[in-house]
């Protein structure tokens, strides 16, 4: 116990202090210096609440009612607000999931890093700046002088996350809490952040409490793993033991839900009918304005693709690769600069919005965040029937169809009178899919439609899309940065980089035997690529290990 840095014993957190409404139920967890412990579970499992309690940041409506959280023997739960402010950044620090909401949008990032030093040290302004620049170099940011003067919106997602890490580590805390720090990042950026955390842990001896629902990330970074379900600790094991010999059904289900990087067999096409085709599709931004010249950005360059009825084409690539730009051009949410977009035998690339209205029933989109795409003031039934009503379908008939669609996507028809906030994230995405299907489209565009979901919910939504495709003969254009997800749902894969198509072909060929260096780099950066999670073994051990690990 003398070497233990963080020691959590029998932690219970309850809503408004009511023992009958516990959200964390008797958690025990300990971390030693230089060790990384991953806290794993689905949304609502209590992972983030444990982190907030450790930092003394729980909202007032949630109260610890039992147990202790000790940092080097000092109980955080009994510390005064003044003592907690002293401990934050020095003894413990936290990286939040979304740096854009954690950073001040109107302050330069260098100043925000310096604020930590200003509050917790008596360093001069010049010394603070020097230390901030050194820390920015330590987290491998380029051109740190320029970065120092930049605002958050001028940086990429990975760069903003590095700024957050620099802020968290600048006072050399003994404990770093990382709450889903890589969830929204591309695989290459994700790999860089994981490598950075490992490097800083080894150099400084920092202990890390890493919170995630991504078992691929867990396999890359964890020493030990604690699995939570609905606030209860299911098991704690060293990482290799947990991946090979999970003790509980819940952990086994979590592991089996991880998308494999082995491409699935291609699905048979419903027909040879091509429902979507682009030819030399281009989108260029910039190029100058009144009394000024600006650099042209070629977001999409000569993109040629086709989607066949009953088949799925995946577009993969990093942020800024142009994949979402292509999707938005195809949907005509933005106007392409040039090229053709053939939908139902018609070129909609230059079609006027008034003429587009009647064609929009053929192609529908499901966005990444259903909470933002569903109107929170409308009952889900009213959201689903909005499209059919716009096409002249009588309200009663549209509502009846909405009930059928809710059952089709695995929800009860009675859900039609409820509001979006009354559903889980996975259920809201099912509602968004039902809304997209309400006008009987030929093509479904899924733009990062599962990237924000827990791994088990993600698996359910992917299964749902595959089932709907088989039933309805949908052509699906699937946008993702997760190569494991692409392997599970795509028949063909198109890889994009800087607006250009780098590689295009059958999923088995592109993901199983890539020819281009960029595709190889994406695959090599994917977390968990070496593990066959469903069979509880590394891929290197092969099928012969089934009898041992199955």
Coordinates of C-alpha atoms in Angstrom, one line a residue:
X1 CA 0.0 0.0 0.0
X2 CA 2.9 2.4 0.6
X3 CA 3.6 2.4 -3.2
X4 CA 0.0 3.1 -4.1
X5 CA -0.6 6.5 -5.6
X6 CA -4.4 6.4 -6.1
X7 CA -6.4 4.2 -3.8
X8 CA -10.2 4.1 -4.2
X9 CA -12.0 1.9 -1.6
X10 CA -15.7 1.0 -1.6
X11 CA -16.7 4.2 -3.5
X12 CA -20.4 4.8 -3.7
X13 CA -21.9 7.8 -5.5
X14 CA -25.7 8.5 -5.3
X15 CA -28.1 10.9 -6.9
X16 CA -28.9 13.6 -4.4
X17 CA -27.3 11.4 -1.7
X18 CA -30.1 8.8 -1.9
X19 CA -28.7 5.3 -1.2
X20 CA -31.5 3.9 -3.4
X21 CA -30.2 5.8 -6.4
X22 CA -26.6 4.8 -6.5
X23 CA -24.7 5.4 -9.8
X24 CA -21.3 4.0 -8.6
X25 CA -21.7 1.0 -6.3
X26 CA -18.7 0.0 -4.1
X27 CA -15.8 0.5 -6.6
X28 CA -12.3 -0.5 -5.5
X29 CA -9.3 0.6 -7.6
X30 CA -5.6 1.3 -7.0
X31 CA -2.8 2.6 -9.2
X32 CA 0.9 2.7 -8.6
X33 CA 3.4 5.3 -10.0
X34 CA 4.1 4.7 -13.7
X35 CA 1.2 2.3 -14.1
X36 CA -1.8 2.7 -16.5
X37 CA -5.2 1.4 -15.4
X38 CA -8.1 1.5 -17.8
X39 CA -11.6 2.0 -16.6
X40 CA -13.9 0.3 -19.2
X41 CA -17.6 0.2 -19.7
X42 CA -20.6 1.5 -21.7
X43 CA -22.2 4.9 -21.2
X44 CA -23.8 5.1 -17.8
X45 CA -21.4 2.6 -16.2
X46 CA -19.9 5.3 -13.9
X47 CA -16.5 5.7 -15.5
X48 CA -16.5 9.5 -15.9
X49 CA -18.2 10.0 -12.5
X50 CA -15.3 8.1 -10.9
X51 CA -12.9 10.5 -12.6
X52 CA -14.8 13.6 -11.6
X53 CA -15.1 12.4 -8.0
X54 CA -11.3 11.9 -8.0
X55 CA -10.8 15.4 -9.2
X56 CA -13.4 16.8 -6.8
X57 CA -15.5 18.0 -9.7
X58 CA -18.7 16.1 -9.2
X59 CA -21.9 18.1 -9.8
X60 CA -23.8 18.9 -6.6
X61 CA -26.7 16.6 -7.6
X62 CA -24.3 13.6 -7.2
X63 CA -22.7 12.9 -3.8
X64 CA -20.3 10.3 -2.5
X65 CA -22.1 8.6 0.3
X66 CA -19.5 6.0 1.3
X67 CA -15.9 5.1 0.8
X68 CA -12.7 7.0 0.2
X69 CA -10.5 8.3 -2.6
X70 CA -6.8 8.7 -1.5
X71 CA -4.0 10.4 -3.4
X72 CA -0.8 9.3 -1.6
X73 CA -2.8 8.7 1.5
X74 CA -4.7 12.0 1.5
X75 CA -8.5 11.5 1.3
X76 CA -9.9 13.7 -1.6
X77 CA -13.5 13.3 -0.4
X78 CA -12.7 15.1 2.9
X79 CA -10.4 17.8 1.3
X80 CA -11.5 21.5 1.4
X81 CA -12.2 23.4 -1.8
X82 CA -9.0 25.3 -1.3
X83 CA -7.0 22.1 -0.8
X84 CA -8.6 20.6 -3.9
X85 CA -7.6 23.6 -6.0
X86 CA -4.0 23.1 -4.8
X87 CA -4.0 19.4 -5.6
X88 CA -5.3 19.9 -9.1
X89 CA -2.5 20.2 -11.7
X90 CA 0.1 19.4 -9.0
X91 CA -0.9 16.0 -7.6
X92 CA -3.5 15.1 -10.2
X93 CA -4.7 16.5 -13.6
X94 CA -7.3 15.6 -16.2
X95 CA -7.6 15.5 -20.0
X96 CA -11.2 15.8 -21.1
X97 CA -12.8 14.1 -24.1
X98 CA -13.5 17.1 -26.3
X99 CA -10.8 19.8 -26.1
X100 CA -12.8 22.3 -28.2
X101 CA -15.3 22.6 -25.3
X102 CA -12.6 22.5 -22.6
X103 CA -10.4 25.2 -24.1
X104 CA -11.4 28.9 -24.1
X105 CA -12.2 29.8 -27.7
X106 CA -11.2 33.5 -27.3
X107 CA -7.8 33.0 -25.6
X108 CA -4.6 32.0 -27.3
X109 CA -3.6 28.4 -26.4
X110 CA -0.2 29.5 -25.1
X111 CA -1.9 31.8 -22.6
X112 CA -4.1 29.0 -21.5
X113 CA -1.1 26.8 -20.8
X114 CA 0.5 29.6 -18.9
X115 CA -2.6 30.1 -16.7
X116 CA -1.8 26.8 -14.9
X117 CA 1.7 28.1 -14.0
X118 CA 0.3 31.5 -13.0
X119 CA -2.1 29.9 -10.6
X120 CA 0.2 27.2 -9.2
X121 CA 3.7 28.8 -9.2
X122 CA 5.5 32.1 -8.6
X123 CA 7.3 32.0 -11.9
X124 CA 7.9 35.2 -13.9
X125 CA 6.0 35.8 -17.1
X126 CA 9.1 35.1 -19.3
X127 CA 9.8 31.9 -17.3
X128 CA 6.2 30.8 -17.7
X129 CA 6.3 31.3 -21.5
X130 CA 9.6 29.4 -21.7
X131 CA 8.2 26.5 -19.7
X132 CA 5.0 26.5 -21.9
X133 CA 7.0 26.4 -25.1
X134 CA 9.1 23.5 -23.7
X135 CA 6.0 21.6 -22.8
X136 CA 4.5 22.2 -26.2
X137 CA 7.7 20.7 -27.7
X138 CA 7.5 17.8 -25.3
X139 CA 4.0 16.9 -26.7
X140 CA 5.5 17.1 -30.2
X141 CA 3.6 20.1 -31.5
X142 CA 5.1 21.6 -34.7
X143 CA 6.3 25.3 -34.8
X144 CA 5.6 25.9 -31.2
X145 CA 6.1 29.7 -31.4
X146 CA 3.2 29.8 -34.0
X147 CA 1.2 27.4 -32.0
X148 CA 1.6 29.5 -28.9
X149 CA 0.0 32.4 -30.6
X150 CA -2.9 30.4 -32.1
X151 CA -6.5 30.2 -31.0
X152 CA -8.1 26.7 -30.5
X153 CA -10.2 26.9 -33.7
X154 CA -7.0 27.3 -35.8
X155 CA -5.7 23.9 -34.7
X156 CA -6.6 20.4 -35.7
X157 CA -8.4 18.0 -33.3
X158 CA -5.1 16.2 -32.6
X159 CA -3.3 19.5 -32.0
X160 CA -6.0 20.7 -29.6
X161 CA -5.7 17.4 -27.7
X162 CA -1.9 17.9 -27.4
X163 CA -2.5 21.3 -26.0
X164 CA -4.8 19.8 -23.3
X165 CA -2.1 17.2 -22.5
X166 CA 0.5 20.0 -22.2
X167 CA -1.8 21.9 -19.8
X168 CA -2.5 18.7 -17.8
X169 CA 1.2 17.8 -17.4
X170 CA 2.9 21.1 -17.1
X171 CA 3.0 21.0 -13.3
X172 CA 4.2 17.3 -13.5
X173 CA 1.3 15.8 -11.7
X174 CA 1.7 12.4 -10.1
X175 CA -1.7 11.2 -11.5
X176 CA -3.1 11.9 -15.0
X177 CA -6.8 11.1 -15.6
X178 CA -7.6 10.8 -19.3
X179 CA -11.4 10.7 -20.0
X180 CA -11.9 9.3 -23.5
X181 CA -9.1 11.4 -24.9
X182 CA -8.9 9.6 -28.3
X183 CA -12.5 8.8 -29.0
X184 CA -13.1 11.4 -31.7
X185 CA -9.6 11.2 -33.3
X186 CA -8.4 9.6 -36.5
X187 CA -6.5 6.3 -36.1
X188 CA -3.1 7.9 -36.9
X189 CA -3.7 10.8 -34.5
X190 CA -5.1 8.4 -31.9
X191 CA -1.9 6.3 -32.2
X192 CA 0.2 9.4 -31.7
X193 CA -1.7 10.5 -28.6
X194 CA -1.4 7.0 -27.1
X195 CA 2.3 6.9 -27.8
X196 CA 2.7 10.3 -26.3
X197 CA 0.9 9.3 -23.1
X198 CA 3.1 6.2 -22.8
X199 CA 6.3 8.3 -23.4
X200 CA 5.4 10.9 -20.8
X201 CA 4.4 8.2 -18.3
X202 CA 7.8 6.5 -18.8
X203 CA 9.8 9.8 -18.6
X204 CA 8.0 11.3 -15.6
X205 CA 6.7 8.2 -13.8
X206 CA 3.1 9.5 -14.0
X207 CA 0.3 7.1 -13.1
X208 CA -2.5 7.1 -15.6
X209 CA -6.2 6.4 -15.1
X210 CA -7.5 6.0 -18.7
X211 CA -11.2 6.0 -19.3
X212 CA -12.5 4.5 -22.5
X213 CA -15.1 2.2 -24.1
X214 CA -12.7 1.2 -26.9
X215 CA -11.1 -2.2 -26.2
X216 CA -8.7 -1.7 -29.0
X217 CA -7.2 1.3 -27.2
X218 CA -7.2 -0.7 -24.0
X219 CA -5.1 -3.4 -25.5
X220 CA -2.5 -0.9 -26.6
X221 CA -2.1 1.1 -23.4
X222 CA -3.3 -0.7 -20.3
X223 CA -1.4 -2.5 -17.5
X224 CA -4.5 -3.4 -15.7
X225 CA -8.2 -3.1 -16.5
X226 CA -11.3 -2.5 -14.4
X227 CA -14.6 -3.3 -16.1
X228 CA -17.8 -1.4 -14.9
X229 CA -21.4 -2.1 -15.7
X230 CA -24.2 0.2 -14.4
X231 CA -21.9 1.4 -11.6
X232 CA -20.8 -2.1 -10.5
X233 CA -17.3 -3.4 -10.7
X234 CA -17.5 -6.6 -12.8
X235 CA -13.8 -7.6 -12.7
X236 CA -10.2 -6.2 -12.5
X237 CA -7.4 -8.1 -14.2
X238 CA -4.0 -7.4 -15.9
X239 CA -4.6 -6.6 -19.5
X240 CA -3.3 -9.9 -21.0
X241 CA -5.3 -12.0 -18.6
X242 CA -8.5 -10.0 -19.2
X243 CA -8.2 -10.3 -23.0
X244 CA -7.4 -14.0 -22.9
X245 CA -9.5 -15.1 -19.9
X246 CA -12.4 -12.7 -19.2
X247 CA -14.2 -13.8 -16.1
X248 CA -17.7 -12.4 -16.6
X249 CA -20.3 -12.6 -19.4
X250 CA -20.4 -8.9 -19.6
X251 CA -16.7 -8.6 -20.4
X252 CA -16.9 -11.4 -22.9
X253 CA -19.8 -9.6 -24.6
X254 CA -17.8 -6.3 -24.7
X255 CA -14.8 -8.1 -26.3
X256 CA -17.0 -10.0 -28.9
X257 CA -18.6 -6.6 -29.9
X258 CA -15.2 -5.1 -30.9
X259 CA -15.2 -4.8 -34.7
X260 CA -12.6 -7.1 -36.3
X261 CA -10.1 -5.7 -38.7
X262 CA -10.6 -8.8 -40.8
X263 CA -12.9 -7.8 -43.7
X264 CA -16.2 -9.7 -43.8
X265 CA -17.2 -11.7 -46.9
X266 CA -18.9 -9.4 -49.5
X267 CA -22.7 -9.4 -49.5
X268 CA -24.4 -10.4 -52.7
X269 CA -25.7 -7.4 -54.7
X270 CA -29.5 -7.0 -54.8
X271 CA -29.0 -6.4 -58.5
X272 CA -26.5 -4.9 -61.0
X273 CA -28.3 -1.5 -60.7
X274 CA -26.0 1.4 -59.9
X275 CA -27.9 3.7 -57.6
X276 CA -25.2 6.3 -57.1
X277 CA -22.3 7.3 -59.3
X278 CA -19.9 10.3 -59.3
X279 CA -17.7 11.4 -62.1
X280 CA -14.7 13.8 -61.7
X281 CA -16.4 15.3 -58.6
X282 CA -14.5 18.3 -57.3
X283 CA -15.0 20.8 -54.5
X284 CA -12.7 23.8 -54.1
X285 CA -12.8 26.4 -51.4
X286 CA -11.2 29.8 -51.4
X287 CA -9.4 31.3 -54.4
X288 CA -9.7 35.0 -53.6
X289 CA -12.4 37.6 -52.8
X290 CA -12.9 41.3 -52.9
X291 CA -9.5 43.0 -53.0
X292 CA -7.8 39.9 -51.6
X293 CA -6.4 36.5 -52.7
X294 CA -6.7 33.4 -50.5
X295 CA -5.2 30.0 -50.9
X296 CA -7.4 27.5 -52.8
X297 CA -8.2 24.3 -50.8
X298 CA -9.1 21.3 -53.0
X299 CA -11.3 19.5 -50.6
X300 CA -12.2 16.9 -53.2
X301 CA -10.4 16.3 -56.5
X302 CA -11.7 14.2 -59.3
X303 CA -13.6 11.7 -57.1
X304 CA -15.1 8.8 -59.1
X305 CA -17.2 6.3 -57.2
X306 CA -20.3 4.0 -57.6
X307 CA -22.7 2.3 -55.3
X308 CA -24.7 -0.7 -56.4
X309 CA -28.1 -1.6 -55.0
X310 CA -27.7 -3.8 -51.9
X311 CA -24.0 -3.0 -51.4
X312 CA -22.0 -0.8 -49.2
X313 CA -19.1 1.5 -50.2
X314 CA -17.0 2.8 -47.4
X315 CA -15.0 6.0 -47.6
X316 CA -12.1 6.1 -45.0
X317 CA -9.4 8.6 -44.3
X318 CA -8.2 11.1 -41.7
X319 CA -9.8 14.4 -40.8
X320 CA -9.3 16.7 -43.8
X321 CA -9.2 13.8 -46.3
X322 CA -12.3 15.0 -48.0
X323 CA -14.6 12.1 -47.1
X324 CA -17.4 14.2 -45.5
X325 CA -17.0 16.8 -48.2
X326 CA -17.8 14.1 -50.8
X327 CA -20.8 13.0 -48.8
X328 CA -22.2 16.5 -48.4
X329 CA -21.7 17.2 -52.1
X330 CA -23.6 14.0 -53.0
X331 CA -26.4 15.1 -50.6
X332 CA -26.2 18.6 -52.2
X333 CA -25.9 20.0 -48.7
X334 CA -23.0 21.9 -50.3
X335 CA -22.6 22.6 -54.1
X336 CA -19.8 20.8 -55.9
X337 CA -17.4 22.9 -57.9
X338 CA -17.5 20.6 -60.9
X339 CA -18.3 17.0 -61.9
X340 CA -21.4 14.8 -62.0
X341 CA -23.5 13.2 -59.3
X342 CA -25.8 10.6 -60.9
X343 CA -28.8 9.6 -58.7
X344 CA -31.6 7.6 -60.3
X345 CA -30.2 8.2 -63.7
X346 CA -30.2 12.0 -63.3
X347 CA -27.3 14.4 -62.7
X348 CA -28.1 16.3 -59.6
X349 CA -24.8 18.1 -59.3
X350 CA -26.1 21.4 -60.8
X351 CA -29.8 20.9 -60.3
X352 CA -31.7 23.8 -58.8
X353 CA -32.9 23.4 -55.2
X354 CA -36.5 23.7 -56.3
X355 CA -36.0 20.7 -58.7
X356 CA -33.9 18.8 -56.1
X357 CA -36.8 18.6 -53.7
X358 CA -38.6 15.8 -55.5
X359 CA -35.3 13.8 -55.9
X360 CA -34.3 14.0 -52.2
X361 CA -36.5 11.0 -51.4
X362 CA -34.0 8.8 -53.3
X363 CA -31.0 9.7 -51.1
X364 CA -31.1 10.3 -47.3
X365 CA -28.4 10.8 -44.7
X366 CA -27.7 9.7 -41.1
X367 CA -25.4 12.0 -39.2
X368 CA -22.9 11.3 -36.5
X369 CA -24.8 12.8 -33.5
X370 CA -28.5 12.0 -33.5
X371 CA -29.1 14.3 -30.6
X372 CA -28.2 17.3 -32.8
X373 CA -30.0 16.0 -35.9
X374 CA -33.3 15.3 -34.0
X375 CA -35.4 18.3 -32.9
X376 CA -35.5 18.1 -29.1
X377 CA -38.9 19.8 -29.0
X378 CA -40.6 17.3 -31.3
X379 CA -41.9 13.9 -30.4
X380 CA -40.0 11.2 -32.4
X381 CA -43.1 10.4 -34.4
X382 CA -43.3 14.0 -35.7
X383 CA -39.6 13.9 -36.6
X384 CA -40.0 10.7 -38.5
X385 CA -43.0 11.9 -40.5
X386 CA -41.5 15.3 -41.4
X387 CA -40.1 14.0 -44.7
X388 CA -43.2 12.1 -45.9
X389 CA -45.4 15.1 -45.0
X390 CA -43.2 17.3 -47.2
X391 CA -43.9 14.8 -50.1
X392 CA -47.7 15.0 -49.6
X393 CA -48.3 11.8 -47.6
X394 CA -51.4 12.2 -45.4
X395 CA -50.5 12.5 -41.7
X396 CA -52.4 9.4 -40.5
X397 CA -50.7 7.3 -43.2
X398 CA -47.3 8.7 -42.3
X399 CA -47.8 8.0 -38.6
X400 CA -48.7 4.4 -39.3
X401 CA -45.6 4.0 -41.4
X402 CA -43.5 5.7 -38.6
X403 CA -44.8 3.0 -36.2
X404 CA -43.8 0.3 -38.6
X405 CA -40.3 1.8 -39.0
X406 CA -39.8 2.1 -35.3
X407 CA -40.4 -1.7 -35.0
X408 CA -38.2 -2.3 -38.1
X409 CA -35.3 -0.6 -36.3
X410 CA -35.9 -2.5 -33.1
X411 CA -37.9 0.0 -31.1
X412 CA -41.5 -0.4 -29.8
X413 CA -44.2 1.4 -31.8
X414 CA -45.2 3.1 -28.5
X415 CA -42.0 5.1 -28.6
X416 CA -43.6 7.4 -31.1
X417 CA -44.9 9.7 -28.5
X418 CA -41.6 10.2 -26.6
X419 CA -39.0 12.9 -27.0
X420 CA -35.3 12.3 -28.1
X421 CA -33.9 13.0 -24.6
X422 CA -35.8 10.0 -23.3
X423 CA -33.7 7.6 -25.3
X424 CA -30.2 6.3 -25.1
X425 CA -27.6 7.3 -27.8
X426 CA -28.0 4.0 -29.6
X427 CA -31.8 4.3 -29.6
X428 CA -31.6 7.9 -30.9
X429 CA -29.5 6.7 -33.8
X430 CA -32.1 4.0 -34.6
X431 CA -34.7 6.8 -34.6
X432 CA -32.5 8.8 -37.0
X433 CA -32.2 5.7 -39.3
X434 CA -36.0 5.3 -39.2
X435 CA -36.5 8.9 -40.2
X436 CA -34.1 8.5 -43.1
X437 CA -36.0 5.4 -44.3
X438 CA -39.4 7.1 -44.0
X439 CA -39.3 8.3 -47.6
X440 CA -38.1 4.9 -49.0
X441 CA -34.7 6.0 -50.3
X442 CA -32.5 4.0 -52.7
X443 CA -29.3 5.3 -51.1
X444 CA -28.4 5.8 -47.4
X445 CA -25.4 8.0 -46.6
X446 CA -24.1 7.3 -43.1
X447 CA -21.6 10.0 -42.1
X448 CA -19.7 8.6 -39.0
X449 CA -23.0 7.2 -37.9
X450 CA -21.5 4.9 -35.2
X451 CA -18.3 6.7 -34.1
X452 CA -19.9 8.2 -31.0
X453 CA -21.5 5.0 -29.8
X454 CA -20.4 2.4 -27.2
X455 CA -18.8 -0.7 -28.8
X456 CA -21.8 -2.9 -28.0
X457 CA -24.3 -0.4 -29.3
X458 CA -22.1 0.2 -32.3
X459 CA -22.3 -3.5 -33.1
X460 CA -26.1 -3.4 -32.8
X461 CA -26.4 -0.5 -35.2
X462 CA -24.0 -2.1 -37.7
X463 CA -26.1 -5.3 -37.6
X464 CA -29.2 -3.2 -38.0
X465 CA -27.8 -1.5 -41.1
X466 CA -26.8 -4.8 -42.6
X467 CA -30.3 -6.3 -41.9
X468 CA -32.1 -3.3 -43.4
X469 CA -29.8 -3.4 -46.5
X470 CA -30.7 -7.0 -47.0
X471 CA -34.4 -6.4 -46.6
X472 CA -34.8 -3.2 -48.5
X473 CA -31.9 -3.5 -51.1
X474 CA -30.4 -0.2 -50.0
X475 CA -27.2 1.1 -51.4
X476 CA -25.1 2.5 -48.5
X477 CA -22.3 5.1 -48.6
X478 CA -20.6 4.7 -45.3
X479 CA -18.2 7.4 -44.1
X480 CA -15.8 6.4 -41.2
X481 CA -12.3 6.8 -39.8
X482 CA -12.6 3.4 -38.0
X483 CA -11.0 0.7 -40.2
X484 CA -12.5 -2.0 -38.0
X485 CA -16.0 -0.7 -38.6
X486 CA -15.3 -0.4 -42.3
X487 CA -14.1 -4.1 -42.4
X488 CA -17.4 -5.2 -40.8
X489 CA -19.9 -3.4 -43.0
X490 CA -18.3 -2.5 -46.3
X491 CA -18.2 -4.4 -49.6
X492 CA -15.9 -1.9 -51.3
X493 CA -13.6 0.6 -49.7
X494 CA -12.3 4.0 -51.0
X495 CA -9.3 5.5 -49.2
X496 CA -8.9 9.3 -49.3
X497 CA -6.1 11.6 -48.5
X498 CA -6.0 15.4 -48.9
X499 CA -9.1 15.3 -51.2
X500 CA -7.7 12.6 -53.5
X501 CA -8.7 8.9 -53.9
X502 CA -5.6 7.0 -52.9
X503 CA -6.9 3.4 -53.2
X504 CA -10.3 1.9 -54.2
X505 CA -11.4 -1.7 -54.5
X506 CA -13.1 -4.6 -52.7
X507 CA -12.8 -4.4 -48.9
X508 CA -10.9 -7.7 -48.7
X509 CA -8.3 -6.4 -51.1
X510 CA -7.9 -2.8 -49.8
X511 CA -8.0 -3.8 -46.1
X512 CA -6.4 -7.2 -46.4
X513 CA -3.7 -6.5 -48.9
X514 CA -3.3 -2.7 -49.3
X515 CA -1.1 -1.5 -52.1
X516 CA -0.5 2.1 -51.1
X517 CA 1.7 3.3 -48.4
X518 CA -1.0 5.6 -46.9
X519 CA -3.4 2.8 -46.6
X520 CA -0.8 0.6 -45.0
X521 CA 0.0 3.5 -42.5
X522 CA -3.7 3.7 -41.6
X523 CA -4.0 0.0 -41.0
X524 CA -0.8 -0.1 -38.9
X525 CA -2.0 2.7 -36.7
X526 CA -5.4 1.0 -35.9
X527 CA -5.5 0.2 -32.2
X528 CA -6.1 -3.5 -31.3
X529 CA -5.3 -4.7 -34.8
X530 CA -3.2 -7.6 -33.4
X531 CA -6.0 -9.0 -31.3
X532 CA -8.8 -11.4 -32.2
X533 CA -11.1 -10.1 -29.5
X534 CA -14.0 -12.4 -30.3
X535 CA -11.9 -15.5 -29.7
X536 CA -9.8 -14.0 -26.8
X537 CA -6.4 -14.4 -28.4
X538 CA -3.9 -12.6 -30.5
X539 CA -4.2 -13.2 -34.3
X540 CA -0.7 -14.6 -34.2
X541 CA -1.8 -17.6 -32.2
X542 CA -4.2 -18.7 -34.9
X543 CA -7.3 -21.0 -34.8
X544 CA -5.4 -23.8 -33.1
X545 CA -5.8 -21.8 -29.8
X546 CA -9.6 -22.1 -29.9
X547 CA -9.6 -25.1 -27.6
X548 CA -7.5 -23.2 -25.0
X549 CA -9.1 -19.7 -25.2
X550 CA -12.6 -20.4 -26.4

